[in-house]
mmCIF file of C-alpha atoms in Angstrom:
data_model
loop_
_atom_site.group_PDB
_atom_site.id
_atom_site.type_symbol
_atom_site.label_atom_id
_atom_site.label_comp_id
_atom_site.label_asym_id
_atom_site.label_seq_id
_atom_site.Cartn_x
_atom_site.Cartn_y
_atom_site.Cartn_z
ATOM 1 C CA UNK A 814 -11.660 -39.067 74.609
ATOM 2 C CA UNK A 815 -13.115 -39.396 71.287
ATOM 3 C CA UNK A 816 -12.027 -41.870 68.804
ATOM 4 C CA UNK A 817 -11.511 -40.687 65.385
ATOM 5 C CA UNK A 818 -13.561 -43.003 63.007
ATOM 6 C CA UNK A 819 -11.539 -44.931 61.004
ATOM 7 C CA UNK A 820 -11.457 -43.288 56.691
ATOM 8 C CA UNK A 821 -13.488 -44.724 54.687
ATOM 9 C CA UNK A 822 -15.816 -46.439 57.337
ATOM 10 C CA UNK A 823 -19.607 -45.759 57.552
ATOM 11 C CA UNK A 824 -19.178 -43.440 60.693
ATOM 12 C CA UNK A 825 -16.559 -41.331 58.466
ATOM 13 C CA UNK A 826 -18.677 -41.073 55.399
ATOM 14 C CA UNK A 827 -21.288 -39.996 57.204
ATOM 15 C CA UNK A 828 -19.381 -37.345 59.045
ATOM 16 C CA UNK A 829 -17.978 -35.644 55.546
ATOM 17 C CA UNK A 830 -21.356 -35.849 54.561
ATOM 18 C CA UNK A 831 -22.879 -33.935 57.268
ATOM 19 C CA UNK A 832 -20.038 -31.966 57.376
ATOM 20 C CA UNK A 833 -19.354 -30.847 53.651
ATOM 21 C CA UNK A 834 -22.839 -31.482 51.991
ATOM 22 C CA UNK A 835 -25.391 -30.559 54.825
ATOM 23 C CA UNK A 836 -27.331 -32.526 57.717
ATOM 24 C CA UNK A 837 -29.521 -33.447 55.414
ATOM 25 C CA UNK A 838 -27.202 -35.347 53.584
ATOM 26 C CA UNK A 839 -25.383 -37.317 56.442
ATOM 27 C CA UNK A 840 -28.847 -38.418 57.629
ATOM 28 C CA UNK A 841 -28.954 -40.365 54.605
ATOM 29 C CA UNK A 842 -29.252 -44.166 54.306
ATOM 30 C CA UNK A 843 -25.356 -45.249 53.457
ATOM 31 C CA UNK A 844 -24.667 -48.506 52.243
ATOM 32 C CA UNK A 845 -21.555 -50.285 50.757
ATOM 33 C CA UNK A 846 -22.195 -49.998 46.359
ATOM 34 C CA UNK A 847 -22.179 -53.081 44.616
ATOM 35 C CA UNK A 848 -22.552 -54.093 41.430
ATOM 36 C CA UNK A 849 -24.716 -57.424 40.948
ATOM 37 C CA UNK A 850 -24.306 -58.365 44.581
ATOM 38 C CA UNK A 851 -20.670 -58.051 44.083
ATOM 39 C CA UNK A 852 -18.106 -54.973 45.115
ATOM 40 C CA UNK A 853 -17.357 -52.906 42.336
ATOM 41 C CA UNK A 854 -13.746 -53.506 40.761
ATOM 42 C CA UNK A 855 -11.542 -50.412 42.677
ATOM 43 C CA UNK A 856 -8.401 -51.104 45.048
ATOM 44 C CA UNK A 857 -8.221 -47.342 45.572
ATOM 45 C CA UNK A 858 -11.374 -46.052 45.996
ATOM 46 C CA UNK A 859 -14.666 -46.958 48.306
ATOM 47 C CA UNK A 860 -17.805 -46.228 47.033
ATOM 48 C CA UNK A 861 -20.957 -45.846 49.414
ATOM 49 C CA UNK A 862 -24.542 -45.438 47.826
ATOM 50 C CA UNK A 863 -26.028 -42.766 49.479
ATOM 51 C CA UNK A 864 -29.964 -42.747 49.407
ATOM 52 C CA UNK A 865 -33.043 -41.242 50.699
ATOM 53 C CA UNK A 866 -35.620 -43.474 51.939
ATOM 54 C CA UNK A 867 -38.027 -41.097 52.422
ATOM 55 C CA UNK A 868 -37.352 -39.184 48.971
ATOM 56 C CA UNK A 869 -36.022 -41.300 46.340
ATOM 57 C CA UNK A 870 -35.281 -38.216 43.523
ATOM 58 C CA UNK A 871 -34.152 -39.515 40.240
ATOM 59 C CA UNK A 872 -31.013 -38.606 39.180
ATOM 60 C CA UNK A 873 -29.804 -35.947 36.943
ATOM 61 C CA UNK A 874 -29.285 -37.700 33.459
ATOM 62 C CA UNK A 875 -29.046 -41.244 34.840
ATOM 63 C CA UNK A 876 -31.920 -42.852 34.858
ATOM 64 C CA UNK A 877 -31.911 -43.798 38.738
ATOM 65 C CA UNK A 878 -31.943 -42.908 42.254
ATOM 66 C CA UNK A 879 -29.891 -41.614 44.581
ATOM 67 C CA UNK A 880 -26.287 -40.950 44.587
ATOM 68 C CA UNK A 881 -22.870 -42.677 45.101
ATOM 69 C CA UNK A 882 -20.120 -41.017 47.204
ATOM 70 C CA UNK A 883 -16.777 -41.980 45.782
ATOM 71 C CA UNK A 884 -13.942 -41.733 48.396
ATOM 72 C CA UNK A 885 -10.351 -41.961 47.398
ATOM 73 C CA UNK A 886 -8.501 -44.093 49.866
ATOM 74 C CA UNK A 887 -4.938 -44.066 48.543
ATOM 75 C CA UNK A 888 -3.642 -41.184 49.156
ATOM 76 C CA UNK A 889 -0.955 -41.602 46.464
ATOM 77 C CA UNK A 890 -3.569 -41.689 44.198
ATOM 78 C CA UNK A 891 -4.850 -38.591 44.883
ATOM 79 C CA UNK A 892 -4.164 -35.846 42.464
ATOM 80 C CA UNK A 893 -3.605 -32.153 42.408
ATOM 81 C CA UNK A 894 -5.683 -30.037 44.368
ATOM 82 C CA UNK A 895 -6.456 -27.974 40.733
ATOM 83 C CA UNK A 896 -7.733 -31.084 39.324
ATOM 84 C CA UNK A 897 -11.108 -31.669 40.787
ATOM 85 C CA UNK A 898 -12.309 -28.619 39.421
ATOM 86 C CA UNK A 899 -10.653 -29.430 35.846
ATOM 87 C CA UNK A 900 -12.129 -32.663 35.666
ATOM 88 C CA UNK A 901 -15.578 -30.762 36.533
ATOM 89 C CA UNK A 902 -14.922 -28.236 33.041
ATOM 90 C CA UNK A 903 -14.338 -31.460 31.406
ATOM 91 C CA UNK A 904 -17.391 -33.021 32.851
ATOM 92 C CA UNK A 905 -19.504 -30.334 32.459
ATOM 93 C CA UNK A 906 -18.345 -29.748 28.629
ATOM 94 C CA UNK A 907 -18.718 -33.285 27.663
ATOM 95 C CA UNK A 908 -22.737 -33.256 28.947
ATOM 96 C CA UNK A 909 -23.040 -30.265 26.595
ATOM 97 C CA UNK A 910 -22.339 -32.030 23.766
ATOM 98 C CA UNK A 911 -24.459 -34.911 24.838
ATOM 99 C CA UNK A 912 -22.135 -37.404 26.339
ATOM 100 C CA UNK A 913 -23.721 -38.899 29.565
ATOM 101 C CA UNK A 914 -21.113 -37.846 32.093
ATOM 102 C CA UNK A 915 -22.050 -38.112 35.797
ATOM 103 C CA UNK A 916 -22.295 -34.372 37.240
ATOM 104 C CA UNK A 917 -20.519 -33.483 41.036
ATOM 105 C CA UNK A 918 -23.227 -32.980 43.435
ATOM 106 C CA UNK A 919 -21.175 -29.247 44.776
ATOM 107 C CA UNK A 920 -20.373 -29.414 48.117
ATOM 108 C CA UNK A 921 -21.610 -26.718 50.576
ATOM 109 C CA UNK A 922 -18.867 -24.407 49.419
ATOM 110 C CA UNK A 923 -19.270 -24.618 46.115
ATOM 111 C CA UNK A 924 -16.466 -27.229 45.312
ATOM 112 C CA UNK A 925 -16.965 -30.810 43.237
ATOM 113 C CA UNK A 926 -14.852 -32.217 45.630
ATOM 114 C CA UNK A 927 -13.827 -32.200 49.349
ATOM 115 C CA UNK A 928 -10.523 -33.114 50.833
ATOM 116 C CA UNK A 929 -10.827 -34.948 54.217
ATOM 117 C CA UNK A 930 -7.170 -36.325 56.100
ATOM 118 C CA UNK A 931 -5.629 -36.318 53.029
ATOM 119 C CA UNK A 932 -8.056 -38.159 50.931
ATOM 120 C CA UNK A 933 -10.498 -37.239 48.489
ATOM 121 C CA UNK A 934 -14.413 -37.367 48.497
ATOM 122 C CA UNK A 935 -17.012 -36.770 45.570
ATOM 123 C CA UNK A 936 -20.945 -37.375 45.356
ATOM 124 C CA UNK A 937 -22.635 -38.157 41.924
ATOM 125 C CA UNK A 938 -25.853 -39.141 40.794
ATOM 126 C CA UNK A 939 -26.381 -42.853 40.866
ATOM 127 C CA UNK A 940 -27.066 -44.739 37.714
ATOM 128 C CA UNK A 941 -29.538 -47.121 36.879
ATOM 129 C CA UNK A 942 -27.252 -48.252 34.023
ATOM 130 C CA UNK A 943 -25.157 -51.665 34.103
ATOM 131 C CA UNK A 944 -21.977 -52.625 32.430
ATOM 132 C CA UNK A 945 -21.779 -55.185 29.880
ATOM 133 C CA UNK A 946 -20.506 -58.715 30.981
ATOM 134 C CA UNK A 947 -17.562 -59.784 28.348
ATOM 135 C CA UNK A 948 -18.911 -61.333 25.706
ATOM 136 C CA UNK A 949 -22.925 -60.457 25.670
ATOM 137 C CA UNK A 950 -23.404 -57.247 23.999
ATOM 138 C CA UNK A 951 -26.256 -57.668 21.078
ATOM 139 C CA UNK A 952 -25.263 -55.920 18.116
ATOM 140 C CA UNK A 953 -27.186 -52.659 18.895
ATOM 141 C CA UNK A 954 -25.362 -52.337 22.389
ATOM 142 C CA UNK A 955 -21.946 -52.781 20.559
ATOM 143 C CA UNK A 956 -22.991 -49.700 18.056
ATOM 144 C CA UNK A 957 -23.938 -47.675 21.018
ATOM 145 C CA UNK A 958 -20.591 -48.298 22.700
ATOM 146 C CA UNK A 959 -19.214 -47.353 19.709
ATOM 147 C CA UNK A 960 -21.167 -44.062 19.392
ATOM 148 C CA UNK A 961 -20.801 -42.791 22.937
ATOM 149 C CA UNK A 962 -17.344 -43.481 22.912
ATOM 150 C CA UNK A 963 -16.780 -41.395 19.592
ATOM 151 C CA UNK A 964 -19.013 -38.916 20.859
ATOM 152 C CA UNK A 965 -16.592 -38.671 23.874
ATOM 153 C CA UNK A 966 -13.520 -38.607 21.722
ATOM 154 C CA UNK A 967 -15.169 -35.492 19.548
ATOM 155 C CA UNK A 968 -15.682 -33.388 22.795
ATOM 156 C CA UNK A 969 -12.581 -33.806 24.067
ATOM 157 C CA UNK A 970 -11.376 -32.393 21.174
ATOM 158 C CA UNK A 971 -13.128 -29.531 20.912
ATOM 159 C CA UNK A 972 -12.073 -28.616 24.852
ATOM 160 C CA UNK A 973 -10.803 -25.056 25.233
ATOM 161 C CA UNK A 974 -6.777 -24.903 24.749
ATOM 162 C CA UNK A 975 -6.773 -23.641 28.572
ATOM 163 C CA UNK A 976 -7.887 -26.750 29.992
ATOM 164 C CA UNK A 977 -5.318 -29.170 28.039
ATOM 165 C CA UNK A 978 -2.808 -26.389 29.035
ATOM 166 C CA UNK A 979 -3.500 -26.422 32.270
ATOM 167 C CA UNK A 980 -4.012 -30.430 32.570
ATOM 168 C CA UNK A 981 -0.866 -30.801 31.071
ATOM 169 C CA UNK A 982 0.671 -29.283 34.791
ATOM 170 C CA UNK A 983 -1.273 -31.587 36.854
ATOM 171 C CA UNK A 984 0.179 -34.870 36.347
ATOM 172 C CA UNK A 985 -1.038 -38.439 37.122
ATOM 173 C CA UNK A 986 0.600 -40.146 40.280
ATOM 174 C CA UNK A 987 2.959 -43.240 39.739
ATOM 175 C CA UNK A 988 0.510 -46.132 40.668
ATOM 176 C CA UNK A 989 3.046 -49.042 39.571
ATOM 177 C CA UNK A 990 6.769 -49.341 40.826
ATOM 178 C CA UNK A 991 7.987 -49.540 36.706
ATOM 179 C CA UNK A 992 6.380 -46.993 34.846
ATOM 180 C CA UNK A 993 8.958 -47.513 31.533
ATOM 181 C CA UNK A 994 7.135 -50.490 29.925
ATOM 182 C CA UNK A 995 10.167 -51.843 27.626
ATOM 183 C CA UNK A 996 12.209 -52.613 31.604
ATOM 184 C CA UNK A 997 8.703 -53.920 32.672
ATOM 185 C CA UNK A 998 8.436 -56.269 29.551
ATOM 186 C CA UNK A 999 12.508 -57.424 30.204
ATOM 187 C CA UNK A 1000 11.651 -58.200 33.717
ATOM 188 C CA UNK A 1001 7.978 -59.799 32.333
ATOM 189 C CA UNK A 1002 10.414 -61.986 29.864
ATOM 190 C CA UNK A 1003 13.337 -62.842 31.923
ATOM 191 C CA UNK A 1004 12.210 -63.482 35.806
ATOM 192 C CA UNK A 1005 8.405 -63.398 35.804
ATOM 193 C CA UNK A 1006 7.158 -65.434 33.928
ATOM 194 C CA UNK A 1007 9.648 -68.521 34.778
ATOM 195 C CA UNK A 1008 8.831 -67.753 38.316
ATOM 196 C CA UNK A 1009 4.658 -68.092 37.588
ATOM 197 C CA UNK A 1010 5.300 -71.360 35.951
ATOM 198 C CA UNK A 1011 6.598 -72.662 38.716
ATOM 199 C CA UNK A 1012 3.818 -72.674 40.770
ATOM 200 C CA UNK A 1013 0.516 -74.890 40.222
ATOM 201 C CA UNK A 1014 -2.294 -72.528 42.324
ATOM 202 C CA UNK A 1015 -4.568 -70.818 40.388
ATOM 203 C CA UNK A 1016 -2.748 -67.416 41.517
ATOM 204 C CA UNK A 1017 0.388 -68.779 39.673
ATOM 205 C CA UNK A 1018 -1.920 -69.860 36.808
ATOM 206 C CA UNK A 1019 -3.227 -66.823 36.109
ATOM 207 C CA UNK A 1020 0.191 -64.914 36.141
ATOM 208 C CA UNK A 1021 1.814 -67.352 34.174
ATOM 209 C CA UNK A 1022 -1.159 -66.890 31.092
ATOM 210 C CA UNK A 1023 -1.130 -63.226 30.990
ATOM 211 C CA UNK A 1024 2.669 -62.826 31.489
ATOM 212 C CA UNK A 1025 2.853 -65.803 28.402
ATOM 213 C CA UNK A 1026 0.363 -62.742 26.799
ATOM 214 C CA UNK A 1027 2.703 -60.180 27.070
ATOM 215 C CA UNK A 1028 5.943 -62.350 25.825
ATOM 216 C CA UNK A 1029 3.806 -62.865 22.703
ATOM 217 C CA UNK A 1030 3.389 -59.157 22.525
ATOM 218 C CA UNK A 1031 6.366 -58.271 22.510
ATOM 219 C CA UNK A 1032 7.728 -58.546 19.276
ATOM 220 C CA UNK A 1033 4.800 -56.200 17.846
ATOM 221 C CA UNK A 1034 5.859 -53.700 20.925
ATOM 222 C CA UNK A 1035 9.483 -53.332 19.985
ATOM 223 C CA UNK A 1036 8.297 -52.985 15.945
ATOM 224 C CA UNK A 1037 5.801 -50.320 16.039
ATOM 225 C CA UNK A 1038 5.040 -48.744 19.269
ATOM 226 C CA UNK A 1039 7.985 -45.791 19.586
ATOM 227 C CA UNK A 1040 10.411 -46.327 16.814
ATOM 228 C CA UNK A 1041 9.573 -44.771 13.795
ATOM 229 C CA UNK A 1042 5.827 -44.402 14.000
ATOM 230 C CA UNK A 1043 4.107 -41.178 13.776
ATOM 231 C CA UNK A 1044 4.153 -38.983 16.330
ATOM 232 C CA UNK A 1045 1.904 -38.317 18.843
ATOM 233 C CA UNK A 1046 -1.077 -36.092 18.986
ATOM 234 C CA UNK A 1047 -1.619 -34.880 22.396
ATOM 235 C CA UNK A 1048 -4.588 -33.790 23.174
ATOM 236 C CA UNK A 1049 -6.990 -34.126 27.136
ATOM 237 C CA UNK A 1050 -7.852 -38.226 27.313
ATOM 238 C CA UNK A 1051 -10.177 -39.929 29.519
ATOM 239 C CA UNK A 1052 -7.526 -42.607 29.748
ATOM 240 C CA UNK A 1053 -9.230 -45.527 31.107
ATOM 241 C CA UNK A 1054 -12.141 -46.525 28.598
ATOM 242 C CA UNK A 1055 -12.750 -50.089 29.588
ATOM 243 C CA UNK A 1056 -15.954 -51.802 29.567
ATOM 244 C CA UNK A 1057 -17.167 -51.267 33.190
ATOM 245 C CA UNK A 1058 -16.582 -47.531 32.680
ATOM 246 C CA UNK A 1059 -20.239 -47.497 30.065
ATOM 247 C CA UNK A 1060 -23.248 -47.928 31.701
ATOM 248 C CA UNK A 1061 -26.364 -49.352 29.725
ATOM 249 C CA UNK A 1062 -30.065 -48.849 30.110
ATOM 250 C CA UNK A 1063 -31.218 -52.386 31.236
ATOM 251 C CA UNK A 1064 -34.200 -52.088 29.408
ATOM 252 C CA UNK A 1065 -35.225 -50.764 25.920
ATOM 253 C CA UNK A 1066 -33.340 -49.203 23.058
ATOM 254 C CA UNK A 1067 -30.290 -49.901 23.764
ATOM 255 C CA UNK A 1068 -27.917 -46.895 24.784
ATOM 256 C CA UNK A 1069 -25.450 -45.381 27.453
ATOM 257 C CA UNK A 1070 -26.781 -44.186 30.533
ATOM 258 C CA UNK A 1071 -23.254 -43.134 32.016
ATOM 259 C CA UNK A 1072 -19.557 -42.573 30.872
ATOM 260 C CA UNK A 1073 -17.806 -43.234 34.593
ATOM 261 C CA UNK A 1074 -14.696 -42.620 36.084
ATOM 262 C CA UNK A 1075 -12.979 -39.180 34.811
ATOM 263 C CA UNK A 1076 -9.999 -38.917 37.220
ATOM 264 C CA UNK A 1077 -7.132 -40.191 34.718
ATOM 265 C CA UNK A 1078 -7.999 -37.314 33.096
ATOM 266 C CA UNK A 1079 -4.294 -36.433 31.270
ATOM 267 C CA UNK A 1080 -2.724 -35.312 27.961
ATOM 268 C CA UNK A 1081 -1.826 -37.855 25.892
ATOM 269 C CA UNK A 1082 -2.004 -39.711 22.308
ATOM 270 C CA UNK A 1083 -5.747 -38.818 21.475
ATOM 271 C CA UNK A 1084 -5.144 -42.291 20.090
ATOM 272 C CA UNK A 1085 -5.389 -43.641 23.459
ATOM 273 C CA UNK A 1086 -9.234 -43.505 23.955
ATOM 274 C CA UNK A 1087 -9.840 -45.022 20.295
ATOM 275 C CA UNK A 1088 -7.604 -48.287 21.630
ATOM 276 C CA UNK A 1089 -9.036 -48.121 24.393
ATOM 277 C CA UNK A 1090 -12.406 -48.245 22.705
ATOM 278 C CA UNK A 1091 -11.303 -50.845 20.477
ATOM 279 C CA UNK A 1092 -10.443 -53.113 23.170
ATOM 280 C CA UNK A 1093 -13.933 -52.709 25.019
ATOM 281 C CA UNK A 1094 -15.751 -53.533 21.995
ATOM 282 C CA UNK A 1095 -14.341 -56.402 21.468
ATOM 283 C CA UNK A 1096 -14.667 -57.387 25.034
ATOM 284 C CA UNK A 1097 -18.375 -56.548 24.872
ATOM 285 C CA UNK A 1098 -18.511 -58.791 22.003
ATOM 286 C CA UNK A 1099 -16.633 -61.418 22.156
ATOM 287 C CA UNK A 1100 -12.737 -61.660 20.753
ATOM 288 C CA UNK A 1101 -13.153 -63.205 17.247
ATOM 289 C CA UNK A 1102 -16.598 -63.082 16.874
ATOM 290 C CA UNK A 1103 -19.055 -61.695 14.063
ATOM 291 C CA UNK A 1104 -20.464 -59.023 16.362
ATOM 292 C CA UNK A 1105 -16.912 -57.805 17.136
ATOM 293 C CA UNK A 1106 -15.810 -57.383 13.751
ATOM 294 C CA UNK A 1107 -18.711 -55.405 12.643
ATOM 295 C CA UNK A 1108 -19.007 -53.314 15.648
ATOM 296 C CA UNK A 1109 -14.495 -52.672 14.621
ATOM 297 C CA UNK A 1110 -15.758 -51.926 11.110
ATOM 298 C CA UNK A 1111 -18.404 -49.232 12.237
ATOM 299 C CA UNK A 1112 -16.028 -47.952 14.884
ATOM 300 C CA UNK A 1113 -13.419 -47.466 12.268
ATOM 301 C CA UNK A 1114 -15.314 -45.660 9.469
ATOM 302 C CA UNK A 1115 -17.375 -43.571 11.470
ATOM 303 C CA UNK A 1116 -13.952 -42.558 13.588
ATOM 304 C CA UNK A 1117 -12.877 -41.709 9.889
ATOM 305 C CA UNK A 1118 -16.086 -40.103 8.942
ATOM 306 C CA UNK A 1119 -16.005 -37.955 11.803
ATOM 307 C CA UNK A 1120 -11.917 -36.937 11.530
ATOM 308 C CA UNK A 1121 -11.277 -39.147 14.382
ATOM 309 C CA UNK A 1122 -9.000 -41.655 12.650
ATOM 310 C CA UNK A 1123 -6.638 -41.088 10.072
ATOM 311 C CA UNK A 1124 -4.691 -43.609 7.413
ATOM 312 C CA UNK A 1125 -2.850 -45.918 9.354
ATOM 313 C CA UNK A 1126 -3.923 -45.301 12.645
ATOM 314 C CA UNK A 1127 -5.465 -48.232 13.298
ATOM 315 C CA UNK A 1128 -2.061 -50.285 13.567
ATOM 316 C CA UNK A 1129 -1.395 -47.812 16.306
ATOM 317 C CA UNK A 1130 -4.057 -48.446 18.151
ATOM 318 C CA UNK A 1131 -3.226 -51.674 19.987
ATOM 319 C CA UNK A 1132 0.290 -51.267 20.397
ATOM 320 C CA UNK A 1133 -0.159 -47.688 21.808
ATOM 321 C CA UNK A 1134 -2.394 -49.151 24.449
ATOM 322 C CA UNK A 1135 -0.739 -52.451 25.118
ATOM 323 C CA UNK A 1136 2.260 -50.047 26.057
ATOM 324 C CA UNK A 1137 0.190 -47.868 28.575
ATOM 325 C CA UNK A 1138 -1.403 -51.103 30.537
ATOM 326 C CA UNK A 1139 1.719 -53.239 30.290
ATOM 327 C CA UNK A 1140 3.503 -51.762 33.372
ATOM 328 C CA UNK A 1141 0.100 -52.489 35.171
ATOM 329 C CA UNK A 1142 -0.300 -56.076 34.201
ATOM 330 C CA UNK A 1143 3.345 -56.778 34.845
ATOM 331 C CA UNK A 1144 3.041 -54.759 38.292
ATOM 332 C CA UNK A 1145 -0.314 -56.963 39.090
ATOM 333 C CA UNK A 1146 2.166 -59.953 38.611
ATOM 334 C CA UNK A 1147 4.606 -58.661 41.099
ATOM 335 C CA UNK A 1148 1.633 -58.416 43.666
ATOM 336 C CA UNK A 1149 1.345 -61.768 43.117
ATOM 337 C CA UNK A 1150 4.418 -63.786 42.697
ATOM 338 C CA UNK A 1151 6.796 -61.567 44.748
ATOM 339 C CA UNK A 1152 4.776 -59.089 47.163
ATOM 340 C CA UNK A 1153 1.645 -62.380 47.817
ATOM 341 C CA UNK A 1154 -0.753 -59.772 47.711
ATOM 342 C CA UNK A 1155 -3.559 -61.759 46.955
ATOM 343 C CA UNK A 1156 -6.230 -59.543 45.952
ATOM 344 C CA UNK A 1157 -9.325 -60.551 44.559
ATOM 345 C CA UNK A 1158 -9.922 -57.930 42.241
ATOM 346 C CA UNK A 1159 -6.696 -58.869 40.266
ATOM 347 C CA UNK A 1160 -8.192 -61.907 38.315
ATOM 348 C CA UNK A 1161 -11.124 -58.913 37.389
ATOM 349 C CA UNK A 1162 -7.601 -56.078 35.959
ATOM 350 C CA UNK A 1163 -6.233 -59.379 34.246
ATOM 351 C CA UNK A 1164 -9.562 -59.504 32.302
ATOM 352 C CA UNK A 1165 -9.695 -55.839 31.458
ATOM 353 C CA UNK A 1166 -6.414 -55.783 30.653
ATOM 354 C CA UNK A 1167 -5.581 -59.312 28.737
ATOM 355 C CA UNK A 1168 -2.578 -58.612 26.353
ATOM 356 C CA UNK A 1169 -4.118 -61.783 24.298
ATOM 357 C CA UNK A 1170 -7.765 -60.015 23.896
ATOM 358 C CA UNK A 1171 -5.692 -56.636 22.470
ATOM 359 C CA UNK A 1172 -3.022 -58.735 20.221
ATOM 360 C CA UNK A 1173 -6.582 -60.266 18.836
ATOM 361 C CA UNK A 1174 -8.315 -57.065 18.617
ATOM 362 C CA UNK A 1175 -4.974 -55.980 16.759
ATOM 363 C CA UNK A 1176 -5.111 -58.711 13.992
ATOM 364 C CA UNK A 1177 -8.537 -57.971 13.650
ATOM 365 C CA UNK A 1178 -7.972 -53.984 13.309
ATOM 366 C CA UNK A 1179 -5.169 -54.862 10.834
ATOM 367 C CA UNK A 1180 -6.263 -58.115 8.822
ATOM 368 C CA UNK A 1181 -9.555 -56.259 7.304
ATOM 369 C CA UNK A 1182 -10.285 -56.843 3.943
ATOM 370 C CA UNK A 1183 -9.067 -53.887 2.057
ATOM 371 C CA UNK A 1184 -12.351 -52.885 1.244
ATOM 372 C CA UNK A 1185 -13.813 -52.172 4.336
ATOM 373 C CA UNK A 1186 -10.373 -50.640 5.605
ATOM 374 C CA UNK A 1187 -11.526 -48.099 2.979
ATOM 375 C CA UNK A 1188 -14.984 -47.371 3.795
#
């Protein structure tokens, strides 16, 4: 009797491989990615570099070798069966107009992506970029940030009506119990956060600051974000712009190899990639810091040069994204102080996702002397 190999395991990935991409393929060298010696920050995905000893090709618009085969292992995370080739229109239109998006390596059939038990397998060129570690982005690696993400943002834009229209159908799965982020922020307030400061370990710790982040939050929240602000302007977003997601050359002019990560992929507030961009350049920088405010400053009047932003749309920007991540960071808590799911890889989301960096990046988006505001 044969034993299936268990998903996700190096027997498995090198069965798809064979199986979907060619023998030539699943004789590859496979080994578990990580980034600095350290696994990459997913709970849903596993990500196996995939290289040829014998061959080492560089990689289509990524400076590097090899490739990376991304396999979804929740399957609740999986999306549509439409969307894979969506997300490669999108893909393929954003290289077009110069932003460095990752290409799918087609499978033998012709598809960017193969479905396997239920679970969902792509292969992409490996980058020799690397992401930005909070708080140590020189000023030219802040601009570029700024200028990828913008350039992202403008091609998005300009996507044919289809694809929105058709994105629109294929929603994003539920990943977090409490989607509606004003009952996430009562249960944040009232149970939560009491519970956390009970506790002394560093798990409790750690719940207990961000959850003390998201009290503070609150009251700009409930004033701005849904009652009487200006509507929304949907439009396809990437929808998860944080700073691991940009790839830099590690040597030279600074610049982004690689835009990563495409599969939240939705309609939405356009707005949502500007916070989102915000937030990251800040976290590149530094909260508070010199370098932060100018790279806000250059993000903000070239979005306005370029149509992107428009009078008083930087007030939305934090509140609009604090609302999308807030059911996250609350649900993170849960893991913790109800569920004791102990995951490493939730001190790394708290990071990403710190309500106290975004209320900064807020006052600093909104306190600007009028002046530059203007620019």
């Amino acid at each position: 009797m044969t034993v299936p190999a268990p998903a996700g395991s190096e027997e498995w990935v090198r069965r798809v491989l064979t199986a979907h991409w060619g023998d030539r393929w699943g004789a590859r060298t496979l080994t578990p990615l990580t980034v600095g010696g350290a696994a990459p920050l997913t709970h849903t995905a596993g990500l196996w570099a995939v290289t040829d000893p014998q061959r080492p090709s560089r990689t289509v618009g990524a400076g590097g070798t090899g490739h990376v085969l991304k396999v979804q292992l929740n399957p609740e995370a999986v999306r549509d069966e439409r969307f894979p080739r969506l997300k490669d229109r999108v893909v393929a239109h954003c290289r077009r107009r110069g932003v460095p998006a990752l290409p799918a390596v087609p499978a033998a059939d012709g598809s960017p992506a193969v479905r396997c038990g239920g679970l969902v397998c792509e292969l992409v060129p490996r980058s020799a970029g690397t992401a930005l570690r909070s708080g140590t982005a020189t000023r030219d690696q802040a601009a570029a940030l700024v200028r990828t993400g913008l350039d992202l943002r403008q091609a998005l834009d300009a996507l044919p009506p289809d694809v929105a229209d058709e994105l629109a159908r294929v929603h994003l799965p539920p990943l977090v119990d409490e989607e509606h982020w004003p009952t996430a922020l009562d249960d944040a307030e009232r149970r939560l956060l009491p519970k956390a400061e009970q506790g002394t370990d560093h798990w409790h710790r750690a719940a207990a600051e961000n959850l003390r982040a998201v009290r503070e939050s609150a009251p700009l929240l409930r004033r701005t974000h849904g009652a009487g602000t200006a509507p929304a302007r949907p439009s396809v977003v990437h929808g998860d712009l944080h700073l691991q997601h940009f790839l830099f050359a590690p040597h030279g002019p600074a610049r982004v190899l690689a835009v990563l990560d495409f599969d939240n992929l939705h309609t939405a507030d356009r707005l949502l990639d500007l916070a989102w961009l915000a937030d990251s350049v800040v976290h590149a920088c530094g909260p508070g810091t010199e370098a932060a405010r100018l790279a806000l400053d250059g993000l903000v009047s070239d979005g306005q040069r370029r149509g992107l932003l428009r009078p008083g749309d930087t007030a939305r920007l934090m509140p609009l994204l604090m609302a999308h991540a807030l059911p996250v960071v609350v649900d993170i808590a849960k893991d913790i102080l109800d569920r004791r799911i102990l995951a490493p890889q939730w001190l790394g989301y708290f990071d990403l996702l710190s309500p106290a960096r975004r209320l900064a990046v807020h006052h600093m988006l909104t306190d600007r002397p009028a002046h530059t505001a203007a620019r």
